[in-house]
XYZ file of C-alpha atoms in Angstrom:
512
model
C 24.186 -20.582 20.499
C 25.458 -20.912 24.096
C 27.231 -18.281 26.126
C 30.703 -19.523 25.135
C 30.206 -19.927 21.409
C 29.640 -17.814 18.303
C 26.859 -18.040 15.753
C 27.740 -18.771 12.139
C 26.731 -15.245 11.092
C 28.928 -13.765 13.839
C 31.940 -15.750 12.651
C 31.359 -14.674 9.053
C 31.044 -11.028 10.149
C 34.315 -11.258 12.092
C 36.120 -12.856 9.168
C 34.747 -10.256 6.758
C 35.757 -7.407 9.074
C 39.264 -8.881 9.383
C 39.469 -9.313 5.629
C 38.440 -5.727 5.000
C 40.844 -4.440 7.629
C 43.693 -6.287 5.954
C 42.714 -5.391 2.392
C 42.159 -1.624 2.924
C 45.032 0.810 2.630
C 45.189 4.548 3.232
C 48.147 6.860 2.662
C 49.190 10.386 1.719
C 50.115 11.197 -1.887
C 50.735 14.934 -1.755
C 53.078 16.891 -4.039
C 54.817 20.155 -2.935
C 54.158 22.101 -6.139
C 52.086 21.539 -9.292
C 53.784 20.217 -12.426
C 52.845 20.282 -16.080
C 50.916 17.019 -15.623
C 49.090 18.017 -12.446
C 45.349 18.420 -12.154
C 44.467 21.785 -10.631
C 41.108 22.207 -8.876
C 40.047 25.724 -7.936
C 36.877 27.320 -6.662
C 35.208 29.648 -4.204
C 33.389 28.698 -1.007
C 30.569 31.115 -0.235
C 27.430 31.447 1.814
C 24.160 33.348 1.412
C 24.381 36.356 -0.970
C 27.866 35.313 -2.068
C 29.551 36.024 1.271
C 32.963 34.259 1.230
C 33.828 31.656 3.826
C 37.466 31.874 4.945
C 39.631 29.238 6.647
C 37.497 26.301 5.490
C 39.649 23.147 5.177
C 39.282 21.570 1.718
C 40.853 18.393 0.402
C 40.718 15.808 -2.362
C 40.903 12.056 -1.782
C 41.109 9.310 -4.362
C 39.154 6.061 -3.746
C 39.888 2.877 -5.642
C 37.959 -0.242 -4.761
C 37.218 -3.677 -6.142
C 34.102 -5.739 -5.534
C 34.796 -7.854 -2.422
C 38.431 -6.855 -2.757
C 40.979 -4.213 -1.826
C 40.105 -0.584 -1.261
C 42.816 2.023 -1.565
C 42.483 5.610 -0.353
C 45.026 8.216 -1.419
C 44.997 11.660 0.166
C 45.879 13.689 -2.916
C 45.646 17.353 -1.854
C 44.642 19.615 1.009
C 44.396 23.295 1.787
C 42.163 26.041 3.206
C 40.168 28.882 1.744
C 41.641 32.391 1.874
C 39.933 35.559 3.031
C 37.996 35.727 -0.245
C 36.840 32.102 0.058
C 39.151 30.930 -2.746
C 40.957 27.606 -2.692
C 43.482 25.905 -4.967
C 44.351 22.207 -4.892
C 46.776 20.279 -7.123
C 47.793 16.634 -7.490
C 48.970 14.030 -9.971
C 46.021 12.103 -11.440
C 45.797 8.343 -11.199
C 45.887 6.297 -14.374
C 42.614 4.704 -15.443
C 42.782 0.977 -14.772
C 41.044 -1.463 -17.056
C 42.194 -4.726 -15.510
C 39.824 -5.810 -12.762
C 37.453 -2.900 -13.449
C 37.965 -1.076 -10.160
C 35.685 1.724 -9.040
C 37.698 4.943 -9.261
C 36.413 8.259 -7.908
C 37.788 11.518 -6.532
C 36.040 13.221 -3.614
C 36.278 16.926 -2.865
C 35.780 17.438 0.887
C 34.981 20.600 2.819
C 35.155 20.520 6.609
C 32.442 22.737 8.161
C 32.925 21.993 11.865
C 34.028 25.552 12.633
C 30.777 26.993 11.280
C 28.041 27.375 13.934
C 25.434 24.670 13.250
C 22.747 26.938 14.683
C 23.312 29.369 11.803
C 24.407 27.192 8.889
C 22.864 24.196 7.133
C 25.097 21.176 7.744
C 25.509 17.867 5.896
C 23.758 16.197 8.838
C 20.578 18.155 8.049
C 20.156 16.006 4.949
C 20.788 12.517 6.306
C 20.034 12.777 10.058
C 23.703 12.171 10.869
C 25.618 14.620 13.027
C 28.529 14.951 10.588
C 30.074 18.205 9.441
C 32.066 16.987 6.441
C 30.690 17.700 2.978
C 31.760 15.280 0.222
C 31.290 15.809 -3.521
C 32.088 12.991 -5.921
C 34.041 13.819 -9.102
C 33.117 10.834 -11.213
C 34.577 11.909 -14.557
C 38.095 10.884 -15.563
C 40.675 13.551 -14.674
C 43.465 13.880 -17.223
C 47.000 15.177 -16.867
C 47.258 18.965 -16.991
C 43.495 19.457 -16.582
C 42.045 22.486 -14.788
C 38.752 21.975 -12.937
C 36.595 24.643 -11.320
C 34.183 23.651 -8.513
C 32.434 26.322 -6.470
C 30.879 25.341 -3.155
C 27.880 27.070 -1.609
C 26.869 26.595 2.041
C 23.804 28.693 2.927
C 22.676 29.928 6.303
C 19.494 28.390 7.612
C 16.121 29.273 9.004
C 13.513 26.832 10.265
C 9.922 27.372 9.177
C 6.821 25.391 10.128
C 5.252 23.516 7.225
C 1.600 22.520 7.433
C -0.349 19.948 5.437
C -4.135 20.302 5.356
C -6.887 18.104 3.943
C -4.630 15.325 2.737
C -7.086 12.533 3.521
C -4.807 9.506 3.543
C -4.064 6.259 5.275
C -0.356 6.746 5.767
C 2.405 9.310 6.301
C 3.746 11.766 3.765
C 7.208 13.275 3.276
C 7.904 17.004 2.998
C 10.991 17.770 0.892
C 12.957 20.998 0.466
C 15.483 21.040 -2.380
C 18.236 23.656 -2.064
C 21.658 24.400 -3.510
C 24.216 22.938 -1.119
C 27.884 22.488 -1.857
C 28.184 21.822 -5.602
C 24.767 20.217 -6.058
C 21.062 20.268 -5.244
C 20.217 18.361 -2.081
C 16.899 17.718 -0.330
C 16.036 18.062 3.330
C 13.349 15.454 4.075
C 10.987 15.053 7.007
C 8.122 12.604 7.536
C 4.740 14.026 8.526
C 2.226 11.771 10.260
C -1.306 12.811 9.335
C -4.238 12.821 11.733
C -7.636 11.349 10.869
C -8.571 14.566 9.035
C -5.487 14.476 6.813
C -3.634 17.276 8.641
C -0.073 17.395 9.949
C 2.916 19.696 10.411
C 6.712 19.683 10.725
C 9.526 22.234 11.131
C 11.592 22.357 7.933
C 15.156 23.576 7.416
C 15.272 26.324 4.775
C 18.134 28.142 3.043
C 18.103 31.772 4.168
C 18.076 34.263 1.310
C 17.991 31.416 -1.210
C 15.446 29.738 -3.456
C 13.755 26.823 -1.684
C 11.783 24.239 -3.647
C 9.175 22.545 -1.450
C 7.211 19.445 -2.385
C 5.027 16.859 -0.645
C 5.716 13.308 -1.697
C 5.091 9.643 -1.070
C 7.497 7.844 1.232
C 10.195 5.903 -0.639
C 8.906 7.209 -3.948
C 9.492 10.023 -6.431
C 5.730 10.611 -6.668
C 4.369 13.946 -5.506
C 1.047 14.360 -3.699
C 0.398 17.960 -4.781
C 1.852 20.833 -6.775
C 5.313 21.946 -5.526
C 6.085 25.482 -4.327
C 9.159 27.690 -4.842
C 10.008 30.752 -2.746
C 12.876 32.715 -1.241
C 13.177 32.677 2.553
C 14.096 35.941 4.280
C 14.832 36.884 7.879
C 11.233 38.061 8.246
C 9.734 34.851 6.797
C 7.918 33.558 9.863
C 4.534 32.513 8.469
C 3.979 28.757 8.043
C 4.290 27.189 4.620
C 0.868 25.707 3.943
C -0.081 22.977 1.491
C -3.886 22.845 1.471
C -5.549 20.174 -0.628
C -9.067 21.501 0.009
C -9.498 23.191 -3.387
C -8.420 20.064 -5.246
C -10.617 17.763 -3.212
C -13.668 20.001 -3.341
C -14.350 19.067 -6.963
C -13.642 15.363 -6.637
C -14.743 14.257 -3.176
C -17.082 11.279 -2.985
C -19.029 9.159 -0.554
C -19.792 5.457 -0.411
C -23.482 4.553 -0.290
C -25.200 1.259 0.521
C -28.359 2.053 -1.397
C -30.275 -1.234 -1.458
C -30.237 -4.950 -0.965
C -32.033 -7.696 -2.817
C -33.504 -10.765 -1.176
C -32.623 -14.167 -2.519
C -35.970 -14.492 -4.297
C -35.021 -11.484 -6.412
C -37.363 -8.999 -4.750
C -36.230 -5.811 -3.044
C -37.432 -5.134 0.503
C -40.871 -3.560 0.898
C -39.631 -0.670 3.035
C -36.440 1.342 3.024
C -36.361 0.836 6.777
C -35.412 -2.753 6.064
C -32.075 -1.574 4.679
C -30.730 -1.601 8.223
C -31.212 -5.348 8.486
C -29.986 -7.188 5.428
C -28.953 -10.800 5.991
C -26.036 -13.022 4.989
C -26.413 -14.214 1.386
C -28.496 -11.129 0.464
C -27.182 -9.176 -2.506
C -26.056 -5.715 -1.316
C -25.862 -2.816 -3.758
C -23.270 -0.026 -3.399
C -22.783 3.284 -5.189
C -20.205 6.010 -5.401
C -22.052 9.290 -4.880
C -21.303 12.991 -4.532
C -20.761 14.459 -1.048
C -24.414 15.551 -1.019
C -25.523 11.964 -1.742
C -26.441 12.623 -5.374
C -25.816 9.655 -7.656
C -24.202 10.261 -11.042
C -23.911 7.117 -13.140
C -21.544 8.824 -15.590
C -19.219 10.731 -13.250
C -16.021 10.211 -15.230
C -15.146 13.898 -15.286
C -15.547 14.226 -11.525
C -13.255 11.307 -10.720
C -10.570 11.797 -13.369
C -8.331 13.477 -10.770
C -7.680 9.999 -9.356
C -5.488 7.297 -10.792
C -7.880 4.711 -9.359
C -10.738 4.323 -6.887
C -10.784 1.034 -4.989
C -13.373 -0.637 -2.779
C -11.999 -2.872 -0.024
C -12.362 -3.913 3.602
C -9.980 -4.766 6.455
C -11.883 -8.057 6.812
C -11.161 -9.384 3.330
C -8.010 -10.207 1.362
C -8.895 -8.599 -1.973
C -10.110 -5.299 -3.400
C -12.464 -4.255 -6.188
C -11.478 -1.436 -8.545
C -14.417 0.737 -9.550
C -12.431 3.437 -11.396
C -9.116 3.300 -13.213
C -7.203 4.722 -16.146
C -5.596 2.774 -18.956
C -2.922 4.104 -21.277
C -3.701 3.243 -24.889
C -0.878 4.640 -26.983
C -0.981 8.420 -26.626
C -4.551 8.344 -25.272
C -5.827 7.579 -21.791
C -9.032 5.577 -21.348
C -11.092 5.975 -18.183
C -13.383 3.293 -16.787
C -15.977 3.774 -14.031
C -18.300 1.296 -12.329
C -20.525 3.714 -10.425
C -22.827 0.993 -9.057
C -21.854 -2.506 -7.992
C -22.851 -5.247 -5.581
C -21.653 -8.154 -3.526
C -22.761 -10.919 -1.169
C -21.455 -11.364 2.367
C -21.512 -14.644 4.258
C -21.341 -13.844 7.981
C -23.731 -12.108 10.340
C -22.592 -9.162 12.462
C -21.013 -5.819 11.629
C -19.079 -5.295 8.409
C -17.121 -2.261 7.213
C -16.171 -1.515 3.627
C -14.096 1.450 2.458
C -13.898 3.350 -0.825
C -10.452 4.873 -1.434
C -9.363 7.269 -4.158
C -5.664 6.950 -5.095
C -3.393 9.446 -6.790
C 0.351 8.916 -7.223
C 0.210 5.828 -5.055
C -1.533 7.333 -2.026
C -5.066 7.762 -0.718
C -6.424 11.244 -1.414
C -10.052 10.743 -0.385
C -11.812 7.924 1.436
C -15.250 7.084 2.794
C -16.655 4.017 4.525
C -19.971 2.326 5.218
C -20.613 0.048 8.193
C -23.621 -2.267 8.033
C -24.997 -5.129 10.094
C -26.160 -8.484 8.742
C -28.731 -10.383 10.793
C -29.857 -13.959 10.249
C -33.489 -14.569 9.460
C -34.760 -18.125 9.828
C -31.537 -19.229 8.151
C -29.133 -16.867 6.388
C -31.315 -14.623 4.202
C -34.265 -17.048 4.085
C -37.522 -16.193 5.821
C -39.609 -19.325 5.278
C -42.964 -17.507 5.594
C -42.069 -14.994 2.889
C -39.749 -17.092 0.752
C -41.253 -17.828 -2.628
C -40.812 -21.502 -3.481
C -41.025 -23.104 -6.905
C -42.700 -26.410 -7.773
C -39.382 -27.759 -8.950
C -35.731 -26.718 -9.047
C -35.261 -24.500 -12.102
C -31.814 -23.004 -11.502
C -29.158 -22.146 -8.954
C -27.442 -18.927 -7.952
C -23.776 -18.115 -7.412
C -23.239 -16.309 -4.114
C -19.831 -14.648 -3.993
C -18.032 -11.733 -2.382
C -16.225 -9.235 -4.612
C -13.561 -8.912 -1.915
C -12.846 -12.613 -1.461
C -12.513 -14.632 -4.654
C -11.572 -17.733 -2.671
C -15.150 -18.554 -1.677
C -18.177 -19.023 -3.881
C -21.381 -20.805 -2.855
C -23.916 -22.359 -5.219
C -27.486 -22.117 -3.893
C -30.495 -23.771 -5.555
C -33.910 -22.187 -5.864
C -36.115 -23.095 -2.897
C -38.708 -25.800 -3.636
C -41.788 -26.745 -1.629
C -43.101 -30.256 -0.933
C -46.005 -30.904 1.452
C -45.573 -27.440 2.982
C -41.812 -27.937 3.592
C -39.435 -25.597 1.773
C -35.971 -26.897 0.994
C -32.792 -25.944 -0.875
C -29.211 -27.111 -1.332
C -25.955 -25.180 -0.842
C -22.663 -26.351 -2.301
C -19.278 -24.689 -2.590
C -17.222 -24.148 -5.691
C -14.500 -26.576 -6.671
C -10.783 -25.859 -6.452
C -9.401 -27.545 -9.529
C -5.766 -27.107 -8.543
C -6.161 -29.344 -5.476
C -6.019 -33.083 -5.293
C -9.344 -34.826 -4.696
C -8.820 -35.647 -1.007
C -7.806 -32.070 -0.146
C -10.724 -30.660 -2.101
C -13.299 -32.865 -0.410
C -11.928 -32.120 3.061
C -11.990 -28.384 2.327
C -15.595 -28.537 1.139
C -16.732 -30.461 4.186
C -14.974 -28.181 6.691
C -16.187 -24.975 5.017
C -19.785 -26.109 4.890
C -19.706 -27.266 8.512
C -18.253 -23.889 9.516
C -21.028 -22.089 7.650
C -23.697 -24.040 9.530
C -22.046 -23.668 12.924
C -21.879 -19.891 12.509
C -25.571 -19.589 11.713
C -27.202 -22.551 13.484
C -24.861 -23.295 16.372
C -23.108 -26.525 17.306
C -23.993 -29.723 15.475
C -26.427 -32.113 17.172
C -26.246 -35.884 17.726
C -28.977 -37.836 15.923
C -30.015 -41.382 15.159
C -29.004 -42.174 11.599
C -32.041 -44.403 11.150
C -34.342 -41.435 11.807
C -32.807 -39.053 9.261
C -35.670 -39.756 6.862
C -38.138 -38.504 9.460
C -36.161 -35.332 10.100
C -35.995 -34.393 6.418
C -38.627 -34.777 3.673
C -36.536 -34.167 0.565
C -33.205 -35.901 1.149
C -31.575 -37.787 -1.705
C -31.454 -41.456 -0.615
C -28.263 -42.049 -2.596
C -26.229 -39.537 -0.542
C -24.582 -40.077 2.822
C -25.703 -37.811 5.694
C -23.141 -36.086 7.908
C -23.380 -33.518 10.720
C -26.852 -32.264 11.613
C -27.790 -28.719 12.762
C -31.054 -27.002 13.667
C -32.696 -23.963 15.245
C -36.337 -23.087 15.947
C -37.266 -22.790 12.258
C -34.642 -24.697 10.267
C -32.951 -28.048 9.928
C -29.746 -28.525 7.930
C -27.424 -31.442 7.301
C -24.097 -31.867 5.494
C -24.447 -34.459 2.717
C -21.814 -36.461 0.867
C -22.597 -37.182 -2.782
C -20.629 -40.077 -4.216
C -19.258 -39.962 -7.775
C -21.471 -41.050 -10.652
C -21.601 -40.848 -14.430
C -23.269 -37.433 -14.106
C -21.578 -35.762 -11.142
C -18.246 -35.612 -9.394
C -17.956 -36.502 -5.746
C -18.649 -33.535 -3.470
C -20.173 -32.297 -0.206
C -23.208 -30.021 0.054
C -25.731 -28.751 2.599
C -29.393 -29.725 2.487
C -31.674 -27.227 4.287
C -35.384 -27.561 5.130
C -37.913 -25.454 6.986
C -39.401 -27.179 10.024
C -43.027 -28.327 9.729
C -45.578 -26.259 11.595
C -46.821 -27.978 14.746
C-alpha cells in the first residue's frame, strides 16, 4: 500500500464501521408512571455490612441485536437510590420476537463514579478498564405486570499482598479472588510471574468485611494449582496471604538421574568415573529417584499426586511420558516407567528435563546435563571394540525424544586386523523414492561431517586400497577420515533382495 491508498482490510473496516453506524439506533422509551402491564424492578444498593448507598444513579436499557444486522438500544427506565439505598424502576416490556431470532436482553446499570475509587471496589478492578459503570444482564423474558427484585452490593476494598511459595513451574500463574459484587460473584485476577524457585507475589484487591475466596490457577484455564482459601478481610488484616506448596511437594519431589551408559558392544563401562564421558550412539540409562537419590522401581504411590511426569529436552521436538493416569470407567489406572534409556547422536553438552504436571502445569522439575565425547568414531574405540567373525545382527539406534531419526548399525566385524561396520538410516515410507534417497544421503553426510570433519577428495580408482571390506557392487560417495577411522557414503542399487538406499561404511585404519 502506498501513502495515498488504502489496504483492502482498511476499506472493509471503514465500510463495516459505516454500516454499523447506520444500522444502530438508540432512543429513550420512558413512561411517566407504571401501568398494569409495566414491569417493576426494585432493590437495595448497599456496601459492606449492609450500609446503604444513597444517590446512586440506576437505569435499565433494552438491547436488541441481529447477527451482522441492526442493533437497537432503548433506554427504558432511570432513577436514583434514596437515603436507604432503595430504588424503583418501571417500564413497558418488549414483546419477544421470533422472526429473525434477535438477541434480546435487559441491562440494569449502576453508575458508581461518585464513590471514591480509593475506598470502593470498582468494575474496572475486574477487567483492567477504568470504567465506573456496573452492568448486570437480565437474560430471562420479562412479562407484563411482573415484579422483579434485584439487590446490588458494592463492597469497600482493601489491598493485601498475596505470596506464592514453592510452586516449581515453567510459566506464570494467576491469583483469583471471587467476591460478591453487584448482583453476582465476580473474580479479581492478577498474573504472578514466578522466579526460578517457584516464588512470586502480587497485591490483590479484597472486599473489606466480606468473604473472599482465593485460588491459584492456570492462565486461561479453570484448573487450580492448589487448594483454595476462604476468609473474611478486616481493617486489621495486614498479613500476607500465603499459598505454600512445600508440604505437598515434600512427599512427591523427585530427581532425574543418569545412572549408567552401555557401550555398543553391550558391556557397561569398567569404572563409574567413565560415566562422565559417554559417547554418541552409546545407550544412556535414566531413572526417576527420590530427592536423596534413592531409586524406587515401584514408586506409584509417591508420584500419584501428578497427572503425568514427562521427560523432554529443549533440543528435541518430542517428549517421553514416564508416568501417567488413565481413566478406566470409574477406576483410575496408574503407569510408571521408573527406568528408561535413549541414544543421542551428537557430541557436546546435552540437557534433559523431567517435569511433573498437575492440572496442566509443572509442579516439580529436575534436569541432568551430560557431555558426549567422540572416541575413535562415535562410541567405537577400535582397541576395545569386540568384533565378530561375521555379521550376526544389527542394532537400532534411536532417541526417545526424536522419533524422526533412527539409525541401523551392524555388529562390528574384523578382517585382517581391520574392524568395520555399516550404518544406515531408517526409511520414510510416506515419501517418494527420490526424496527418500536424497534425505538419506544428506543425513548420513551430515553425521560424518559432525564427527569426522569435512569430506576429503580421493581418487576413485584407489578406493579399494583405502577400504578392505567394501561391497564391489555399491557406488562410493563422499569420503571422510580422522587419525583412527575411515568412512565413506555408499549407494546400494536396487536388487531382488534389497531396495535402493544409502549407507555409511566405516573401517578402522591399519596400524603402521
